[in-house]
Amino acid sequence: GESVGLHLPTLSVQEGDNSIINCAYSNSASDYFIWYKQESGKGPQFIIDIRSNMDKRQGQRVTVLLNKTVKHLSLQIAATQPGDSAVYFCAENMSSGYSTLTFGKGTMLLVSP
Amino acid sequence: NAGVTQTPKFRILKIGQSMTLQCTQDMNHNYMYWYRQDPGMGLKLIYYSVGAGITDKGEVPNGYNVSRSTTEDFPLRLELAAPSQTSVYFCASSWSGVGQETQYFGPGTRLLVL
């Protein structure tokens, strides 16, 4: 079946660096994508979303880029901080009429001081 | 608002025992969901509900049951616990499932079946 996947399981960066987390999706019918952050022992927390009619969306220190041609999604975190250390999941909405999300496996981001 | 709350936080069950995982949301959301998360994996949808009295299966419903008698509550029932059900369970809710809507997650229930 079609699914959402991630290229890198673990990303280690230094504090202050910019981080880029990648995600590939295979369902061309997906039209809504979300990035979640999950800290250890907690539930996923919404970071930013993007709809398929957009290529880029910016939030506070985060930017999501969507390339529909190659079915690729990325999350950019500027000036990464130790508090950004977490597992990041991308999720896609399958446009079935209900908001059922398909999650990727996640990427662990480790930020060293 | 408390958001989405789940109880218990942690539970150990013996094989064959049953239990109910509680989930409550105070945001008046219509849609509620149950996911399980296995170690190093993403979330898999167990069941979801689009409103009181309406539930539907997700990707991995076997071994679970749900009910939705009120807008606020969406309990998940395990009738005969099996080791394969050892996981972390997350409840989530959203205002509307039609179109594009983010989900808000509870803190999770960690379940160990021995």
PDB file of C-alpha atoms in Angstrom:
ATOM      1  CA  GLY A   1       0.000   0.000   0.000  1.00  0.00           C
ATOM      2  CA  GLU A   2       0.976   3.607  -0.330  1.00  0.00           C
ATOM      3  CA  SER A   3       2.656   5.143   2.654  1.00  0.00           C
ATOM      4  CA  VAL A   4       4.603   8.048   4.013  1.00  0.00           C
ATOM      5  CA  GLY A   5       8.277   7.436   4.760  1.00  0.00           C
ATOM      6  CA  LEU A   6      11.338   9.275   5.949  1.00  0.00           C
ATOM      7  CA  HIS A   7      14.816   9.312   4.466  1.00  0.00           C
ATOM      8  CA  LEU A   8      16.845   9.722   7.657  1.00  0.00           C
ATOM      9  CA  PRO A   9      16.052   7.994  10.937  1.00  0.00           C
ATOM     10  CA  THR A  10      18.454  10.141  13.024  1.00  0.00           C
ATOM     11  CA  LEU A  11      19.808  13.620  12.487  1.00  0.00           C
ATOM     12  CA  SER A  12      22.481  15.082  14.758  1.00  0.00           C
ATOM     13  CA  VAL A  13      23.214  18.810  14.636  1.00  0.00           C
ATOM     14  CA  GLN A  14      24.976  21.446  16.681  1.00  0.00           C
ATOM     15  CA  GLU A  15      23.052  24.147  18.485  1.00  0.00           C
ATOM     16  CA  GLY A  16      22.567  27.113  16.206  1.00  0.00           C
ATOM     17  CA  ASP A  17      22.726  25.077  13.010  1.00  0.00           C
ATOM     18  CA  ASN A  18      19.824  24.840  10.618  1.00  0.00           C
ATOM     19  CA  SER A  19      18.167  21.410  10.468  1.00  0.00           C
ATOM     20  CA  ILE A  20      16.403  19.810   7.538  1.00  0.00           C
ATOM     21  CA  ILE A  21      14.192  16.767   7.996  1.00  0.00           C
ATOM     22  CA  ASN A  22      12.927  15.028   4.886  1.00  0.00           C
ATOM     23  CA  CYS A  23       9.862  12.986   4.105  1.00  0.00           C
ATOM     24  CA  ALA A  24       8.722  11.130   0.995  1.00  0.00           C
ATOM     25  CA  TYR A  25       5.127  10.320   0.244  1.00  0.00           C
ATOM     26  CA  SER A  26       3.761   8.080  -2.437  1.00  0.00           C
ATOM     27  CA  ASN A  27       0.067   8.911  -2.683  1.00  0.00           C
ATOM     28  CA  SER A  28      -0.411  11.616  -5.281  1.00  0.00           C
ATOM     29  CA  ALA A  29      -3.987  12.083  -4.034  1.00  0.00           C
ATOM     30  CA  SER A  30      -2.800  13.382  -0.657  1.00  0.00           C
ATOM     31  CA  ASP A  31      -3.548  17.072  -0.361  1.00  0.00           C
ATOM     32  CA  TYR A  32      -2.681  17.983   3.204  1.00  0.00           C
ATOM     33  CA  PHE A  33       0.523  17.385   5.123  1.00  0.00           C
ATOM     34  CA  ILE A  34       1.413  17.963   8.736  1.00  0.00           C
ATOM     35  CA  TRP A  35       4.632  17.907  10.710  1.00  0.00           C
ATOM     36  CA  TYR A  36       4.421  16.752  14.315  1.00  0.00           C
ATOM     37  CA  LYS A  37       7.034  16.925  17.055  1.00  0.00           C
ATOM     38  CA  GLN A  38       7.074  14.228  19.700  1.00  0.00           C
ATOM     39  CA  GLU A  39       9.179  14.638  22.806  1.00  0.00           C
ATOM     40  CA  SER A  40      10.057  11.642  24.906  1.00  0.00           C
ATOM     41  CA  GLY A  41       7.059  10.360  26.861  1.00  0.00           C
ATOM     42  CA  LYS A  42       4.620  12.787  25.293  1.00  0.00           C
ATOM     43  CA  GLY A  43       2.039  12.800  22.547  1.00  0.00           C
ATOM     44  CA  PRO A  44       2.696  14.317  19.115  1.00  0.00           C
ATOM     45  CA  GLN A  45       2.461  18.083  18.982  1.00  0.00           C
ATOM     46  CA  PHE A  46       1.416  19.983  15.868  1.00  0.00           C
ATOM     47  CA  ILE A  47       4.218  22.092  14.359  1.00  0.00           C
ATOM     48  CA  ILE A  48       3.131  23.234  10.933  1.00  0.00           C
ATOM     49  CA  ASP A  49       0.959  22.123   8.045  1.00  0.00           C
ATOM     50  CA  ILE A  50       0.795  22.724   4.326  1.00  0.00           C
ATOM     51  CA  ARG A  51      -1.824  22.174   1.683  1.00  0.00           C
ATOM     52  CA  SER A  52      -1.112  20.830  -1.764  1.00  0.00           C
ATOM     53  CA  ASN A  53      -1.857  24.173  -3.432  1.00  0.00           C
ATOM     54  CA  MET A  54       1.206  25.631  -1.708  1.00  0.00           C
ATOM     55  CA  ASP A  55       4.932  25.013  -2.148  1.00  0.00           C
ATOM     56  CA  LYS A  56       6.165  26.671   1.017  1.00  0.00           C
ATOM     57  CA  ARG A  57       4.864  27.750   4.347  1.00  0.00           C
ATOM     58  CA  GLN A  58       6.702  29.474   7.148  1.00  0.00           C
ATOM     59  CA  GLY A  59       6.146  29.524  10.851  1.00  0.00           C
ATOM     60  CA  GLN A  60       8.244  30.643  13.766  1.00  0.00           C
ATOM     61  CA  ARG A  61      11.739  29.240  13.039  1.00  0.00           C
ATOM     62  CA  VAL A  62      10.189  26.479  10.919  1.00  0.00           C
ATOM     63  CA  THR A  63       9.544  26.214   7.212  1.00  0.00           C
ATOM     64  CA  VAL A  64       7.841  23.408   5.353  1.00  0.00           C
ATOM     65  CA  LEU A  65       8.542  22.844   1.687  1.00  0.00           C
ATOM     66  CA  LEU A  66       6.391  20.704  -0.564  1.00  0.00           C
ATOM     67  CA  ASN A  67       7.567  19.377  -3.909  1.00  0.00           C
ATOM     68  CA  LYS A  68       4.622  17.660  -5.524  1.00  0.00           C
ATOM     69  CA  THR A  69       6.592  16.699  -8.614  1.00  0.00           C
ATOM     70  CA  VAL A  70       8.802  14.294  -6.674  1.00  0.00           C
ATOM     71  CA  LYS A  71       6.373  13.778  -3.780  1.00  0.00           C
ATOM     72  CA  HIS A  72       8.755  15.189  -1.217  1.00  0.00           C
ATOM     73  CA  LEU A  73       8.193  17.152   1.953  1.00  0.00           C
ATOM     74  CA  SER A  74      10.779  18.788   4.173  1.00  0.00           C
ATOM     75  CA  LEU A  75      10.841  20.565   7.512  1.00  0.00           C
ATOM     76  CA  GLN A  76      13.494  23.210   8.035  1.00  0.00           C
ATOM     77  CA  ILE A  77      14.280  24.398  11.543  1.00  0.00           C
ATOM     78  CA  ALA A  78      16.347  27.548  11.793  1.00  0.00           C
ATOM     79  CA  ALA A  79      18.860  28.115  14.583  1.00  0.00           C
ATOM     80  CA  THR A  80      18.200  24.713  16.117  1.00  0.00           C
ATOM     81  CA  GLN A  81      18.063  24.661  19.902  1.00  0.00           C
ATOM     82  CA  PRO A  82      18.489  21.804  22.404  1.00  0.00           C
ATOM     83  CA  GLY A  83      14.764  22.026  23.071  1.00  0.00           C
ATOM     84  CA  ASP A  84      14.166  21.010  19.472  1.00  0.00           C
ATOM     85  CA  SER A  85      15.518  17.543  20.215  1.00  0.00           C
ATOM     86  CA  ALA A  86      12.631  15.179  19.565  1.00  0.00           C
ATOM     87  CA  VAL A  87      11.202  12.773  17.016  1.00  0.00           C
ATOM     88  CA  TYR A  88       9.591  14.492  14.064  1.00  0.00           C
ATOM     89  CA  PHE A  89       6.816  12.847  12.069  1.00  0.00           C
ATOM     90  CA  CYS A  90       5.310  13.826   8.806  1.00  0.00           C
ATOM     91  CA  ALA A  91       1.718  12.810   8.173  1.00  0.00           C
ATOM     92  CA  GLU A  92      -0.513  12.982   5.155  1.00  0.00           C
ATOM     93  CA  ASN A  93      -4.223  13.280   4.748  1.00  0.00           C
ATOM     94  CA  MET A  94      -5.640  10.803   2.300  1.00  0.00           C
ATOM     95  CA  SER A  95      -8.603  12.961   1.288  1.00  0.00           C
ATOM     96  CA  SER A  96     -11.077  10.178   1.925  1.00  0.00           C
ATOM     97  CA  GLY A  97     -13.618  12.552   3.370  1.00  0.00           C
ATOM     98  CA  TYR A  98     -12.468  11.931   6.910  1.00  0.00           C
ATOM     99  CA  SER A  99      -9.355  13.308   8.524  1.00  0.00           C
ATOM    100  CA  THR A 100      -7.513  10.015   8.852  1.00  0.00           C
ATOM    101  CA  LEU A 101      -3.808  10.635   8.842  1.00  0.00           C
ATOM    102  CA  THR A 102      -1.038   8.320   7.670  1.00  0.00           C
ATOM    103  CA  PHE A 103       2.168   8.786   9.625  1.00  0.00           C
ATOM    104  CA  GLY A 104       5.725   8.117   8.652  1.00  0.00           C
ATOM    105  CA  LYS A 105       8.133   6.326  10.980  1.00  0.00           C
ATOM    106  CA  GLY A 106       9.740   9.486  12.310  1.00  0.00           C
ATOM    107  CA  THR A 107      13.172  11.103  12.416  1.00  0.00           C
ATOM    108  CA  MET A 108      15.030  11.616  15.654  1.00  0.00           C
ATOM    109  CA  LEU A 109      16.626  15.062  15.852  1.00  0.00           C
ATOM    110  CA  LEU A 110      19.490  15.339  18.336  1.00  0.00           C
ATOM    111  CA  VAL A 111      20.805  18.817  19.084  1.00  0.00           C
ATOM    112  CA  SER A 112      24.141  19.127  20.828  1.00  0.00           C
ATOM    113  CA  PRO A 113      24.996  22.245  22.832  1.00  0.00           C
TER     114      PRO A 113
ATOM    115  CA  ASN B   1      -9.083  23.878  28.379  1.00  0.00           C
ATOM    116  CA  ALA B   2      -7.367  20.643  29.337  1.00  0.00           C
ATOM    117  CA  GLY B   3      -7.411  19.472  25.713  1.00  0.00           C
ATOM    118  CA  VAL B   4      -7.233  15.712  25.312  1.00  0.00           C
ATOM    119  CA  THR B   5      -6.729  13.704  28.487  1.00  0.00           C
ATOM    120  CA  GLN B   6      -6.027  10.003  28.810  1.00  0.00           C
ATOM    121  CA  THR B   7      -6.072   7.574  31.716  1.00  0.00           C
ATOM    122  CA  PRO B   8      -4.269   5.591  32.931  1.00  0.00           C
ATOM    123  CA  LYS B   9      -0.754   6.746  32.073  1.00  0.00           C
ATOM    124  CA  PHE B  10       0.681   3.271  32.455  1.00  0.00           C
ATOM    125  CA  ARG B  11      -0.744  -0.203  32.942  1.00  0.00           C
ATOM    126  CA  ILE B  12       0.546  -3.766  33.094  1.00  0.00           C
ATOM    127  CA  LEU B  13      -1.856  -6.494  32.030  1.00  0.00           C
ATOM    128  CA  LYS B  14      -1.636 -10.253  32.069  1.00  0.00           C
ATOM    129  CA  ILE B  15      -2.446 -12.165  28.893  1.00  0.00           C
ATOM    130  CA  GLY B  16      -6.203 -12.607  28.598  1.00  0.00           C
ATOM    131  CA  GLN B  17      -7.128  -9.739  30.898  1.00  0.00           C
ATOM    132  CA  SER B  18      -9.317  -6.909  29.729  1.00  0.00           C
ATOM    133  CA  MET B  19      -9.186  -3.168  30.266  1.00  0.00           C
ATOM    134  CA  THR B  20     -10.546   0.116  29.042  1.00  0.00           C
ATOM    135  CA  LEU B  21      -8.371   3.057  28.074  1.00  0.00           C
ATOM    136  CA  GLN B  22     -10.148   6.307  28.736  1.00  0.00           C
ATOM    137  CA  CYS B  23     -10.017   9.396  26.542  1.00  0.00           C
ATOM    138  CA  THR B  24     -11.783  12.705  27.079  1.00  0.00           C
ATOM    139  CA  GLN B  25     -11.609  15.978  25.182  1.00  0.00           C
ATOM    140  CA  ASP B  26     -13.085  19.311  26.213  1.00  0.00           C
ATOM    141  CA  MET B  27     -12.747  21.140  22.916  1.00  0.00           C
ATOM    142  CA  ASN B  28     -16.157  20.062  21.593  1.00  0.00           C
ATOM    143  CA  HIS B  29     -14.471  18.270  18.722  1.00  0.00           C
ATOM    144  CA  ASN B  30     -16.607  16.024  16.596  1.00  0.00           C
ATOM    145  CA  TYR B  31     -13.866  13.650  15.521  1.00  0.00           C
ATOM    146  CA  MET B  32     -11.877  11.401  17.804  1.00  0.00           C
ATOM    147  CA  TYR B  33      -9.216   8.807  17.096  1.00  0.00           C
ATOM    148  CA  TRP B  34      -7.221   6.033  18.702  1.00  0.00           C
ATOM    149  CA  TYR B  35      -3.684   5.271  17.564  1.00  0.00           C
ATOM    150  CA  ARG B  36      -1.040   2.858  18.720  1.00  0.00           C
ATOM    151  CA  GLN B  37       2.650   3.540  18.491  1.00  0.00           C
ATOM    152  CA  ASP B  38       5.139   0.711  18.611  1.00  0.00           C
ATOM    153  CA  PRO B  39       8.809   1.410  19.463  1.00  0.00           C
ATOM    154  CA  GLY B  40      10.595   3.317  16.708  1.00  0.00           C
ATOM    155  CA  MET B  41       7.499   3.415  14.572  1.00  0.00           C
ATOM    156  CA  GLY B  42       4.896   5.912  13.498  1.00  0.00           C
ATOM    157  CA  LEU B  43       1.311   5.936  14.649  1.00  0.00           C
ATOM    158  CA  LYS B  44      -1.216   3.465  13.311  1.00  0.00           C
ATOM    159  CA  LEU B  45      -4.925   4.212  13.428  1.00  0.00           C
ATOM    160  CA  ILE B  46      -7.010   1.704  15.394  1.00  0.00           C
ATOM    161  CA  TYR B  47     -10.501   3.227  15.375  1.00  0.00           C
ATOM    162  CA  TYR B  48     -12.025   6.609  14.847  1.00  0.00           C
ATOM    163  CA  SER B  49     -15.342   8.323  15.402  1.00  0.00           C
ATOM    164  CA  VAL B  50     -16.959  11.132  13.461  1.00  0.00           C
ATOM    165  CA  GLY B  51     -19.485  11.916  16.151  1.00  0.00           C
ATOM    166  CA  ALA B  52     -21.462  10.485  19.050  1.00  0.00           C
ATOM    167  CA  GLY B  53     -22.848   7.081  18.146  1.00  0.00           C
ATOM    168  CA  ILE B  54     -20.663   6.644  15.056  1.00  0.00           C
ATOM    169  CA  THR B  55     -17.422   4.688  14.944  1.00  0.00           C
ATOM    170  CA  ASP B  56     -15.347   3.090  12.221  1.00  0.00           C
ATOM    171  CA  LYS B  57     -12.314   0.863  11.882  1.00  0.00           C
ATOM    172  CA  GLY B  58      -8.882   2.169  11.114  1.00  0.00           C
ATOM    173  CA  GLU B  59      -5.800   0.333   9.916  1.00  0.00           C
ATOM    174  CA  VAL B  60      -5.333  -2.047  12.885  1.00  0.00           C
ATOM    175  CA  PRO B  61      -8.698  -2.638  14.635  1.00  0.00           C
ATOM    176  CA  ASN B  62      -8.355  -6.338  15.520  1.00  0.00           C
ATOM    177  CA  GLY B  63      -8.447  -7.011  19.250  1.00  0.00           C
ATOM    178  CA  TYR B  64     -10.029  -3.660  20.108  1.00  0.00           C
ATOM    179  CA  ASN B  65     -13.478  -2.163  20.473  1.00  0.00           C
ATOM    180  CA  VAL B  66     -14.692   1.395  20.900  1.00  0.00           C
ATOM    181  CA  SER B  67     -17.844   3.267  21.732  1.00  0.00           C
ATOM    182  CA  ARG B  68     -18.829   6.920  21.496  1.00  0.00           C
ATOM    183  CA  SER B  69     -21.842   7.674  23.620  1.00  0.00           C
ATOM    184  CA  THR B  70     -20.935  11.344  24.143  1.00  0.00           C
ATOM    185  CA  THR B  71     -19.014  13.978  22.222  1.00  0.00           C
ATOM    186  CA  GLU B  72     -16.401  14.200  24.966  1.00  0.00           C
ATOM    187  CA  ASP B  73     -15.522  10.545  25.598  1.00  0.00           C
ATOM    188  CA  PHE B  74     -14.068   7.864  23.365  1.00  0.00           C
ATOM    189  CA  PRO B  75     -12.976   4.796  25.369  1.00  0.00           C
ATOM    190  CA  LEU B  76     -10.921   1.999  23.833  1.00  0.00           C
ATOM    191  CA  ARG B  77     -11.594  -1.531  25.047  1.00  0.00           C
ATOM    192  CA  LEU B  78      -9.200  -4.470  25.010  1.00  0.00           C
ATOM    193  CA  GLU B  79     -11.146  -7.665  25.703  1.00  0.00           C
ATOM    194  CA  LEU B  80      -8.423 -10.341  25.697  1.00  0.00           C
ATOM    195  CA  ALA B  81      -5.035  -8.730  26.052  1.00  0.00           C
ATOM    196  CA  ALA B  82      -2.201 -10.230  24.027  1.00  0.00           C
ATOM    197  CA  PRO B  83       1.553  -9.467  24.070  1.00  0.00           C
ATOM    198  CA  SER B  84       1.185  -7.995  20.576  1.00  0.00           C
ATOM    199  CA  GLN B  85      -0.900  -5.231  22.123  1.00  0.00           C
ATOM    200  CA  THR B  86       2.042  -3.956  24.137  1.00  0.00           C
ATOM    201  CA  SER B  87       2.350  -0.429  22.842  1.00  0.00           C
ATOM    202  CA  VAL B  88       1.749   3.225  23.587  1.00  0.00           C
ATOM    203  CA  TYR B  89      -1.803   4.314  22.848  1.00  0.00           C
ATOM    204  CA  PHE B  90      -2.662   7.851  21.831  1.00  0.00           C
ATOM    205  CA  CYS B  91      -6.064   9.400  21.615  1.00  0.00           C
ATOM    206  CA  ALA B  92      -6.608  12.433  19.383  1.00  0.00           C
ATOM    207  CA  SER B  93      -9.413  14.732  18.371  1.00  0.00           C
ATOM    208  CA  SER B  94     -10.203  17.240  15.661  1.00  0.00           C
ATOM    209  CA  TRP B  95     -13.036  19.644  14.953  1.00  0.00           C
ATOM    210  CA  SER B  96     -13.905  18.244  11.587  1.00  0.00           C
ATOM    211  CA  GLY B  97     -12.577  15.416   9.499  1.00  0.00           C
ATOM    212  CA  VAL B  98     -13.967  16.753   6.287  1.00  0.00           C
ATOM    213  CA  GLY B  99     -11.273  18.523   4.351  1.00  0.00           C
ATOM    214  CA  GLN B 100      -8.058  19.335   6.083  1.00  0.00           C
ATOM    215  CA  GLU B 101      -7.882  19.439   9.821  1.00  0.00           C
ATOM    216  CA  THR B 102      -5.074  18.892  12.252  1.00  0.00           C
ATOM    217  CA  GLN B 103      -5.491  16.557  15.201  1.00  0.00           C
ATOM    218  CA  TYR B 104      -4.689  17.242  18.824  1.00  0.00           C
ATOM    219  CA  PHE B 105      -3.167  14.409  20.802  1.00  0.00           C
ATOM    220  CA  GLY B 106      -3.360  13.285  24.383  1.00  0.00           C
ATOM    221  CA  PRO B 107      -0.273  12.348  26.434  1.00  0.00           C
ATOM    222  CA  GLY B 108      -0.652   8.619  25.797  1.00  0.00           C
ATOM    223  CA  THR B 109      -1.190   5.414  27.758  1.00  0.00           C
ATOM    224  CA  ARG B 110       1.707   2.995  27.966  1.00  0.00           C
ATOM    225  CA  LEU B 111       0.471  -0.605  28.047  1.00  0.00           C
ATOM    226  CA  LEU B 112       2.553  -3.667  28.786  1.00  0.00           C
ATOM    227  CA  VAL B 113       1.010  -7.120  28.321  1.00  0.00           C
ATOM    228  CA  LEU B 114       2.892  -9.980  29.961  1.00  0.00           C
TER     229      LEU B 114
END
